């Protein structure tokens, strides 16, 4: 009973903020998702990630293992997702990125913070950084059907991640007045992301939920087993292993739907993946946490 209460306590803030966004839209109130998403992705989240990396207390050896393990996990998941999409003869542009990458920002970071505290959040940020770089390079390249993956370097989120990584490795710091300013901006990120998640889910009108269920179950299995195996191979500490599995196993991100809509890569089908995988995560994430709390 204590374990159940603890997991509910962890999940409750995430669910409550998402519910605020969901109810907001259902009551007919305006919410400019494009503006809020742009504000979050180009300003608050880069500041949050940058300052988290600058202040990270992750042991250098553990940091390297986390980067290598998360990179390997995403590469393996990506290759298996690629094979699955090809095997089922699905549209690669529409299905590969949603199956390979998860909602590590909107869901993964808050869950890591509430479940594992600041130490877990620091690890989650490192994994998020790896995912962001892969998603905004290879992921966007696949969804767009071409172009240069290096165009991702113009994304503030990727820039903040890379710059924060440099500060972390070099042991640099920033002036207190600047740190305080960046902290204030970054503190907007998690509430904005969770409320926007609720808004986006409320507005989605997915079709073909039957096939989406099978794919989401396959994604969840893949994204749980692979990071578990990789984490054990790297002998990651229990907390780090838990954060890695939670991050990789997060559901399909709303940004996947937004990218699919932008590049006309079957957005309705991707919307179905977002809704179904998010509903599955209501059971899956508490189940994963039960093994690590």
mmCIF file of C-alpha atoms in Angstrom:
data_model
loop_
_atom_site.group_PDB
_atom_site.id
_atom_site.type_symbol
_atom_site.label_atom_id
_atom_site.label_comp_id
_atom_site.label_asym_id
_atom_site.label_seq_id
_atom_site.Cartn_x
_atom_site.Cartn_y
_atom_site.Cartn_z
ATOM 1 C CA UNK A 1 0.000 0.000 0.000
ATOM 2 C CA UNK A 2 2.874 2.364 0.806
ATOM 3 C CA UNK A 3 4.401 1.696 -2.620
ATOM 4 C CA UNK A 4 1.102 2.436 -4.376
ATOM 5 C CA UNK A 5 0.710 5.685 -2.440
ATOM 6 C CA UNK A 6 4.270 6.723 -3.298
ATOM 7 C CA UNK A 7 3.779 6.053 -7.016
ATOM 8 C CA UNK A 8 0.453 7.928 -7.007
ATOM 9 C CA UNK A 9 2.225 10.854 -5.322
ATOM 10 C CA UNK A 10 4.826 10.844 -8.104
ATOM 11 C CA UNK A 11 2.352 10.608 -10.978
ATOM 12 C CA UNK A 12 -0.272 12.986 -9.519
ATOM 13 C CA UNK A 13 1.490 16.313 -10.370
ATOM 14 C CA UNK A 14 2.089 15.123 -13.946
ATOM 15 C CA UNK A 15 -1.529 14.016 -14.369
ATOM 16 C CA UNK A 16 -2.926 17.134 -12.682
ATOM 17 C CA UNK A 17 -1.086 19.586 -14.929
ATOM 18 C CA UNK A 18 -2.001 17.620 -18.060
ATOM 19 C CA UNK A 19 -5.621 17.497 -16.851
ATOM 20 C CA UNK A 20 -5.628 21.295 -16.498
ATOM 21 C CA UNK A 21 -4.774 21.630 -20.178
ATOM 22 C CA UNK A 22 -7.305 18.969 -21.176
ATOM 23 C CA UNK A 23 -10.152 20.571 -19.177
ATOM 24 C CA UNK A 24 -9.139 24.064 -20.344
ATOM 25 C CA UNK A 25 -9.764 23.126 -23.964
ATOM 26 C CA UNK A 26 -12.874 21.075 -23.242
ATOM 27 C CA UNK A 27 -14.396 24.165 -21.609
ATOM 28 C CA UNK A 28 -13.907 26.038 -24.877
ATOM 29 C CA UNK A 29 -11.154 28.355 -23.644
ATOM 30 C CA UNK A 30 -8.445 29.545 -26.043
ATOM 31 C CA UNK A 31 -4.962 28.042 -25.899
ATOM 32 C CA UNK A 32 -2.421 28.858 -28.600
ATOM 33 C CA UNK A 33 -0.468 25.605 -28.802
ATOM 34 C CA UNK A 34 1.801 26.929 -31.561
ATOM 35 C CA UNK A 35 2.857 29.933 -29.469
ATOM 36 C CA UNK A 36 3.288 28.021 -26.207
ATOM 37 C CA UNK A 37 5.176 25.201 -27.939
ATOM 38 C CA UNK A 38 7.481 27.702 -29.595
ATOM 39 C CA UNK A 39 8.024 29.506 -26.290
ATOM 40 C CA UNK A 40 8.805 26.214 -24.580
ATOM 41 C CA UNK A 41 11.012 24.692 -27.273
ATOM 42 C CA UNK A 42 12.972 27.829 -28.164
ATOM 43 C CA UNK A 43 13.302 29.541 -24.774
ATOM 44 C CA UNK A 44 12.244 27.845 -21.540
ATOM 45 C CA UNK A 45 13.311 24.257 -22.265
ATOM 46 C CA UNK A 46 16.767 25.211 -23.652
ATOM 47 C CA UNK A 47 17.335 27.300 -20.500
ATOM 48 C CA UNK A 48 16.143 24.444 -18.285
ATOM 49 C CA UNK A 49 18.415 21.914 -19.996
ATOM 50 C CA UNK A 50 21.402 24.267 -20.088
ATOM 51 C CA UNK A 51 21.225 25.122 -16.382
ATOM 52 C CA UNK A 52 20.557 21.497 -15.412
ATOM 53 C CA UNK A 53 23.698 20.435 -17.276
ATOM 54 C CA UNK A 54 25.755 23.300 -15.846
ATOM 55 C CA UNK A 55 24.719 22.404 -12.293
ATOM 56 C CA UNK A 56 24.731 18.636 -12.785
ATOM 57 C CA UNK A 57 26.449 16.718 -9.986
ATOM 58 C CA UNK A 58 26.573 13.470 -11.952
ATOM 59 C CA UNK A 59 29.877 11.684 -11.418
ATOM 60 C CA UNK A 60 32.028 12.034 -14.586
ATOM 61 C CA UNK A 61 32.393 8.257 -14.937
ATOM 62 C CA UNK A 62 28.647 7.735 -14.505
ATOM 63 C CA UNK A 63 27.985 10.602 -16.896
ATOM 64 C CA UNK A 64 30.027 8.904 -19.628
ATOM 65 C CA UNK A 65 28.317 5.566 -19.004
ATOM 66 C CA UNK A 66 24.901 7.267 -19.120
ATOM 67 C CA UNK A 67 25.671 8.979 -22.427
ATOM 68 C CA UNK A 68 27.028 5.795 -23.983
ATOM 69 C CA UNK A 69 24.221 3.602 -22.632
ATOM 70 C CA UNK A 70 21.440 5.963 -23.706
ATOM 71 C CA UNK A 71 22.996 6.441 -27.149
ATOM 72 C CA UNK A 72 23.334 2.690 -27.638
ATOM 73 C CA UNK A 73 19.780 2.112 -26.383
ATOM 74 C CA UNK A 74 18.328 4.641 -28.834
ATOM 75 C CA UNK A 75 20.413 3.250 -31.711
ATOM 76 C CA UNK A 76 19.211 -0.313 -31.025
ATOM 77 C CA UNK A 77 15.591 0.814 -30.582
ATOM 78 C CA UNK A 78 15.884 2.862 -33.784
ATOM 79 C CA UNK A 79 17.223 -0.081 -35.783
ATOM 80 C CA UNK A 80 14.562 -2.451 -34.458
ATOM 81 C CA UNK A 81 11.831 0.123 -35.100
ATOM 82 C CA UNK A 82 13.159 0.573 -38.641
ATOM 83 C CA UNK A 83 13.005 -3.212 -39.176
ATOM 84 C CA UNK A 84 9.476 -3.380 -37.723
ATOM 85 C CA UNK A 85 8.196 -0.585 -39.965
ATOM 86 C CA UNK A 86 9.749 -2.217 -43.031
ATOM 87 C CA UNK A 87 8.403 -5.645 -42.056
ATOM 88 C CA UNK A 88 4.860 -4.297 -41.706
ATOM 89 C CA UNK A 89 5.263 -2.230 -44.907
ATOM 90 C CA UNK A 90 4.324 1.014 -43.155
ATOM 91 C CA UNK A 91 5.265 4.536 -44.164
ATOM 92 C CA UNK A 92 8.771 5.113 -42.771
ATOM 93 C CA UNK A 93 8.328 8.900 -42.618
ATOM 94 C CA UNK A 94 5.175 8.569 -40.516
ATOM 95 C CA UNK A 95 5.958 5.691 -38.176
ATOM 96 C CA UNK A 96 9.694 5.412 -37.557
ATOM 97 C CA UNK A 97 10.363 8.474 -35.387
ATOM 98 C CA UNK A 98 7.276 7.993 -33.150
ATOM 99 C CA UNK A 99 8.304 4.383 -32.507
ATOM 100 C CA UNK A 100 11.974 5.224 -31.941
ATOM 101 C CA UNK A 101 11.685 8.296 -29.698
ATOM 102 C CA UNK A 102 9.452 9.128 -26.748
ATOM 103 C CA UNK A 103 8.051 12.042 -24.814
ATOM 104 C CA UNK A 104 11.179 12.473 -22.682
ATOM 105 C CA UNK A 105 10.514 16.179 -22.187
ATOM 106 C CA UNK A 106 6.832 16.488 -21.280
ATOM 107 C CA UNK A 107 6.655 13.237 -19.330
ATOM 108 C CA UNK A 108 10.150 11.845 -18.756
ATOM 109 C CA UNK A 109 11.695 14.880 -17.072
ATOM 110 C CA UNK A 110 8.812 15.534 -14.624
ATOM 111 C CA UNK A 111 8.510 11.848 -13.712
ATOM 112 C CA UNK A 112 12.270 11.583 -13.126
ATOM 113 C CA UNK A 113 12.188 14.696 -10.946
ATOM 114 C CA UNK A 114 9.225 13.604 -8.838
ATOM 115 C CA UNK A 115 10.310 9.943 -8.631
ATOM 116 C CA UNK A 116 14.074 10.202 -8.140
ATOM 117 C CA UNK A 117 14.651 13.781 -6.999
ATOM 118 C CA UNK A 118 17.313 16.159 -8.277
ATOM 119 C CA UNK A 119 19.856 13.356 -8.810
ATOM 120 C CA UNK A 120 17.412 11.506 -11.049
ATOM 121 C CA UNK A 121 16.508 14.691 -12.883
ATOM 122 C CA UNK A 122 20.195 15.362 -13.627
ATOM 123 C CA UNK A 123 20.488 11.910 -15.197
ATOM 124 C CA UNK A 124 17.204 12.383 -17.081
ATOM 125 C CA UNK A 125 18.486 15.630 -18.576
ATOM 126 C CA UNK A 126 21.560 13.852 -19.939
ATOM 127 C CA UNK A 127 19.361 11.189 -21.551
ATOM 128 C CA UNK A 128 17.019 13.874 -22.864
ATOM 129 C CA UNK A 129 20.028 15.627 -24.408
ATOM 130 C CA UNK A 130 21.028 12.459 -26.260
ATOM 131 C CA UNK A 131 17.466 11.919 -27.473
ATOM 132 C CA UNK A 132 17.064 15.556 -28.555
ATOM 133 C CA UNK A 133 20.186 15.500 -30.692
ATOM 134 C CA UNK A 134 19.202 12.207 -32.368
ATOM 135 C CA UNK A 135 15.558 13.238 -32.786
ATOM 136 C CA UNK A 136 16.271 16.665 -34.228
ATOM 137 C CA UNK A 137 18.847 15.307 -36.671
ATOM 138 C CA UNK A 138 18.072 11.782 -37.869
ATOM 139 C CA UNK A 139 14.434 11.901 -36.725
ATOM 140 C CA UNK A 140 13.531 15.104 -38.565
ATOM 141 C CA UNK A 141 15.516 13.950 -41.613
ATOM 142 C CA UNK A 142 13.382 10.775 -41.848
ATOM 143 C CA UNK A 143 10.064 12.580 -41.260
ATOM 144 C CA UNK A 144 10.925 15.300 -43.769
ATOM 145 C CA UNK A 145 12.034 12.745 -46.323
ATOM 146 C CA UNK A 146 15.434 14.337 -46.801
ATOM 147 C CA UNK A 147 17.331 17.550 -46.190
ATOM 148 C CA UNK A 148 20.385 18.063 -44.022
ATOM 149 C CA UNK A 149 20.331 16.572 -40.508
ATOM 150 C CA UNK A 150 22.844 19.257 -39.513
ATOM 151 C CA UNK A 151 20.094 21.876 -39.794
ATOM 152 C CA UNK A 152 19.179 20.766 -36.258
ATOM 153 C CA UNK A 153 22.116 22.809 -34.986
ATOM 154 C CA UNK A 154 19.962 25.891 -35.573
ATOM 155 C CA UNK A 155 17.413 24.614 -33.035
ATOM 156 C CA UNK A 156 17.788 26.455 -29.681
ATOM 157 C CA UNK A 157 17.063 23.233 -27.791
ATOM 158 C CA UNK A 158 19.941 21.411 -29.493
ATOM 159 C CA UNK A 159 22.180 24.462 -29.097
ATOM 160 C CA UNK A 160 21.386 24.729 -25.383
ATOM 161 C CA UNK A 161 22.030 21.011 -24.973
ATOM 162 C CA UNK A 162 25.407 21.133 -26.704
ATOM 163 C CA UNK A 163 26.474 24.319 -24.906
ATOM 164 C CA UNK A 164 25.403 22.912 -21.543
ATOM 165 C CA UNK A 165 27.338 19.727 -22.279
ATOM 166 C CA UNK A 166 30.477 21.779 -22.934
ATOM 167 C CA UNK A 167 30.032 23.671 -19.637
ATOM 168 C CA UNK A 168 29.476 20.364 -17.836
ATOM 169 C CA UNK A 169 32.572 18.688 -19.265
ATOM 170 C CA UNK A 170 34.782 21.752 -18.738
ATOM 171 C CA UNK A 171 33.449 22.426 -15.246
ATOM 172 C CA UNK A 172 32.510 26.022 -16.125
ATOM 173 C CA UNK A 173 29.845 28.070 -14.368
ATOM 174 C CA UNK A 174 27.804 31.194 -15.168
ATOM 175 C CA UNK A 175 27.478 34.446 -13.172
ATOM 176 C CA UNK A 176 24.851 34.317 -10.430
ATOM 177 C CA UNK A 177 22.686 37.049 -11.992
ATOM 178 C CA UNK A 178 22.612 35.184 -15.298
ATOM 179 C CA UNK A 179 21.997 31.837 -13.585
ATOM 180 C CA UNK A 180 19.038 33.319 -11.673
ATOM 181 C CA UNK A 181 17.568 34.726 -14.892
ATOM 182 C CA UNK A 182 17.977 31.458 -16.786
ATOM 183 C CA UNK A 183 16.488 29.537 -13.851
ATOM 184 C CA UNK A 184 13.371 31.714 -13.882
ATOM 185 C CA UNK A 185 12.917 31.165 -17.604
ATOM 186 C CA UNK A 186 13.611 27.439 -17.309
ATOM 187 C CA UNK A 187 11.113 26.971 -14.481
ATOM 188 C CA UNK A 188 8.331 27.645 -16.982
ATOM 189 C CA UNK A 189 9.265 24.613 -19.042
ATOM 190 C CA UNK A 190 7.813 21.641 -17.164
ATOM 191 C CA UNK A 191 4.406 23.216 -16.305
ATOM 192 C CA UNK A 192 4.076 24.542 -19.864
ATOM 193 C CA UNK A 193 4.974 21.183 -21.402
ATOM 194 C CA UNK A 194 2.522 19.237 -19.243
ATOM 195 C CA UNK A 195 -0.386 21.649 -19.700
ATOM 196 C CA UNK A 196 0.272 21.730 -23.461
ATOM 197 C CA UNK A 197 0.333 17.932 -23.504
ATOM 198 C CA UNK A 198 -3.186 17.900 -22.059
ATOM 199 C CA UNK A 199 -4.348 20.533 -24.540
ATOM 200 C CA UNK A 200 -2.887 18.659 -27.505
ATOM 201 C CA UNK A 201 -4.450 15.343 -26.471
ATOM 202 C CA UNK A 202 -7.836 17.030 -26.025
ATOM 203 C CA UNK A 203 -7.644 18.400 -29.572
ATOM 204 C CA UNK A 204 -6.371 15.289 -31.329
ATOM 205 C CA UNK A 205 -8.856 13.482 -33.553
ATOM 206 C CA UNK A 206 -7.091 10.190 -34.224
ATOM 207 C CA UNK A 207 -8.346 7.461 -36.507
ATOM 208 C CA UNK A 208 -7.447 3.763 -36.806
ATOM 209 C CA UNK A 209 -6.848 3.177 -33.099
ATOM 210 C CA UNK A 210 -6.837 -0.608 -33.550
ATOM 211 C CA UNK A 211 -3.528 -0.814 -35.467
ATOM 212 C CA UNK A 212 -2.130 1.922 -33.196
ATOM 213 C CA UNK A 213 -2.697 -0.270 -30.133
ATOM 214 C CA UNK A 214 -0.609 -3.120 -31.543
ATOM 215 C CA UNK A 215 2.195 -0.774 -32.555
ATOM 216 C CA UNK A 216 2.191 0.996 -29.174
ATOM 217 C CA UNK A 217 2.371 -2.299 -27.295
ATOM 218 C CA UNK A 218 5.312 -3.297 -29.494
ATOM 219 C CA UNK A 219 6.976 0.088 -28.865
ATOM 220 C CA UNK A 220 6.499 -0.215 -25.111
ATOM 221 C CA UNK A 221 7.968 -3.724 -25.040
ATOM 222 C CA UNK A 222 10.884 -2.689 -27.238
ATOM 223 C CA UNK A 223 11.603 0.491 -25.307
ATOM 224 C CA UNK A 224 11.539 -1.321 -21.968
ATOM 225 C CA UNK A 225 13.565 -4.416 -22.796
ATOM 226 C CA UNK A 226 16.316 -2.664 -24.779
ATOM 227 C CA UNK A 227 17.298 -0.019 -22.170
ATOM 228 C CA UNK A 228 17.036 -2.672 -19.446
ATOM 229 C CA UNK A 229 19.485 -4.905 -21.306
ATOM 230 C CA UNK A 230 21.827 -2.044 -22.175
ATOM 231 C CA UNK A 231 21.713 -0.632 -18.636
ATOM 232 C CA UNK A 232 22.550 -4.012 -17.125
ATOM 233 C CA UNK A 233 25.392 -4.471 -19.624
ATOM 234 C CA UNK A 234 26.838 -1.123 -18.492
ATOM 235 C CA UNK A 235 26.239 -2.043 -14.827
ATOM 236 C CA UNK A 236 24.397 1.233 -14.233
ATOM 237 C CA UNK A 237 23.330 1.995 -10.650
ATOM 238 C CA UNK A 238 19.703 1.171 -9.851
ATOM 239 C CA UNK A 239 18.520 4.784 -9.927
ATOM 240 C CA UNK A 240 20.275 5.539 -13.226
ATOM 241 C CA UNK A 241 18.916 2.329 -14.746
ATOM 242 C CA UNK A 242 15.409 3.281 -13.660
ATOM 243 C CA UNK A 243 15.670 6.743 -15.188
ATOM 244 C CA UNK A 244 17.049 5.289 -18.438
ATOM 245 C CA UNK A 245 14.145 2.851 -18.770
ATOM 246 C CA UNK A 246 11.536 5.494 -17.909
ATOM 247 C CA UNK A 247 12.999 7.960 -20.421
ATOM 248 C CA UNK A 248 13.290 5.520 -23.307
ATOM 249 C CA UNK A 249 9.877 3.974 -22.554
ATOM 250 C CA UNK A 250 7.967 7.274 -22.513
ATOM 251 C CA UNK A 251 4.996 7.405 -24.921
ATOM 252 C CA UNK A 252 4.951 8.992 -28.366
ATOM 253 C CA UNK A 253 5.460 12.752 -28.092
ATOM 254 C CA UNK A 254 2.933 15.309 -29.284
ATOM 255 C CA UNK A 255 5.804 16.885 -31.222
ATOM 256 C CA UNK A 256 5.812 13.749 -33.396
ATOM 257 C CA UNK A 257 2.254 14.610 -34.406
ATOM 258 C CA UNK A 258 3.214 18.234 -35.041
ATOM 259 C CA UNK A 259 6.121 17.179 -37.262
ATOM 260 C CA UNK A 260 3.913 14.679 -39.103
ATOM 261 C CA UNK A 261 1.375 17.434 -39.748
ATOM 262 C CA UNK A 262 4.091 19.838 -40.904
ATOM 263 C CA UNK A 263 5.589 17.372 -43.384
ATOM 264 C CA UNK A 264 2.255 15.650 -44.265
ATOM 265 C CA UNK A 265 3.443 12.291 -42.976
ATOM 266 C CA UNK A 266 0.086 10.653 -42.076
ATOM 267 C CA UNK A 267 -0.703 12.948 -39.109
ATOM 268 C CA UNK A 268 -3.987 11.183 -38.209
ATOM 269 C CA UNK A 269 -2.208 7.850 -37.806
ATOM 270 C CA UNK A 270 0.519 9.483 -35.691
ATOM 271 C CA UNK A 271 -2.183 11.152 -33.574
ATOM 272 C CA UNK A 272 -3.560 7.682 -32.866
ATOM 273 C CA UNK A 273 -0.109 6.577 -31.688
ATOM 274 C CA UNK A 274 0.120 9.602 -29.375
ATOM 275 C CA UNK A 275 -3.242 8.944 -27.736
ATOM 276 C CA UNK A 276 -2.898 5.175 -27.364
ATOM 277 C CA UNK A 277 0.716 5.219 -26.131
ATOM 278 C CA UNK A 278 -0.090 7.977 -23.634
ATOM 279 C CA UNK A 279 -2.994 5.933 -22.261
ATOM 280 C CA UNK A 280 -0.742 2.865 -22.020
ATOM 281 C CA UNK A 281 1.847 4.906 -20.118
ATOM 282 C CA UNK A 282 -0.683 5.521 -17.343
ATOM 283 C CA UNK A 283 -0.192 1.859 -16.431
ATOM 284 C CA UNK A 284 3.308 1.250 -17.797
ATOM 285 C CA UNK A 285 5.230 4.059 -16.074
ATOM 286 C CA UNK A 286 3.896 3.288 -12.555
ATOM 287 C CA UNK A 287 4.706 -0.391 -13.203
ATOM 288 C CA UNK A 288 8.288 0.511 -14.144
ATOM 289 C CA UNK A 289 8.640 2.803 -11.141
ATOM 290 C CA UNK A 290 7.434 0.013 -8.846
ATOM 291 C CA UNK A 291 10.681 -1.841 -9.520
ATOM 292 C CA UNK A 292 12.931 1.149 -8.746
ATOM 293 C CA UNK A 293 11.265 3.038 -5.876
#
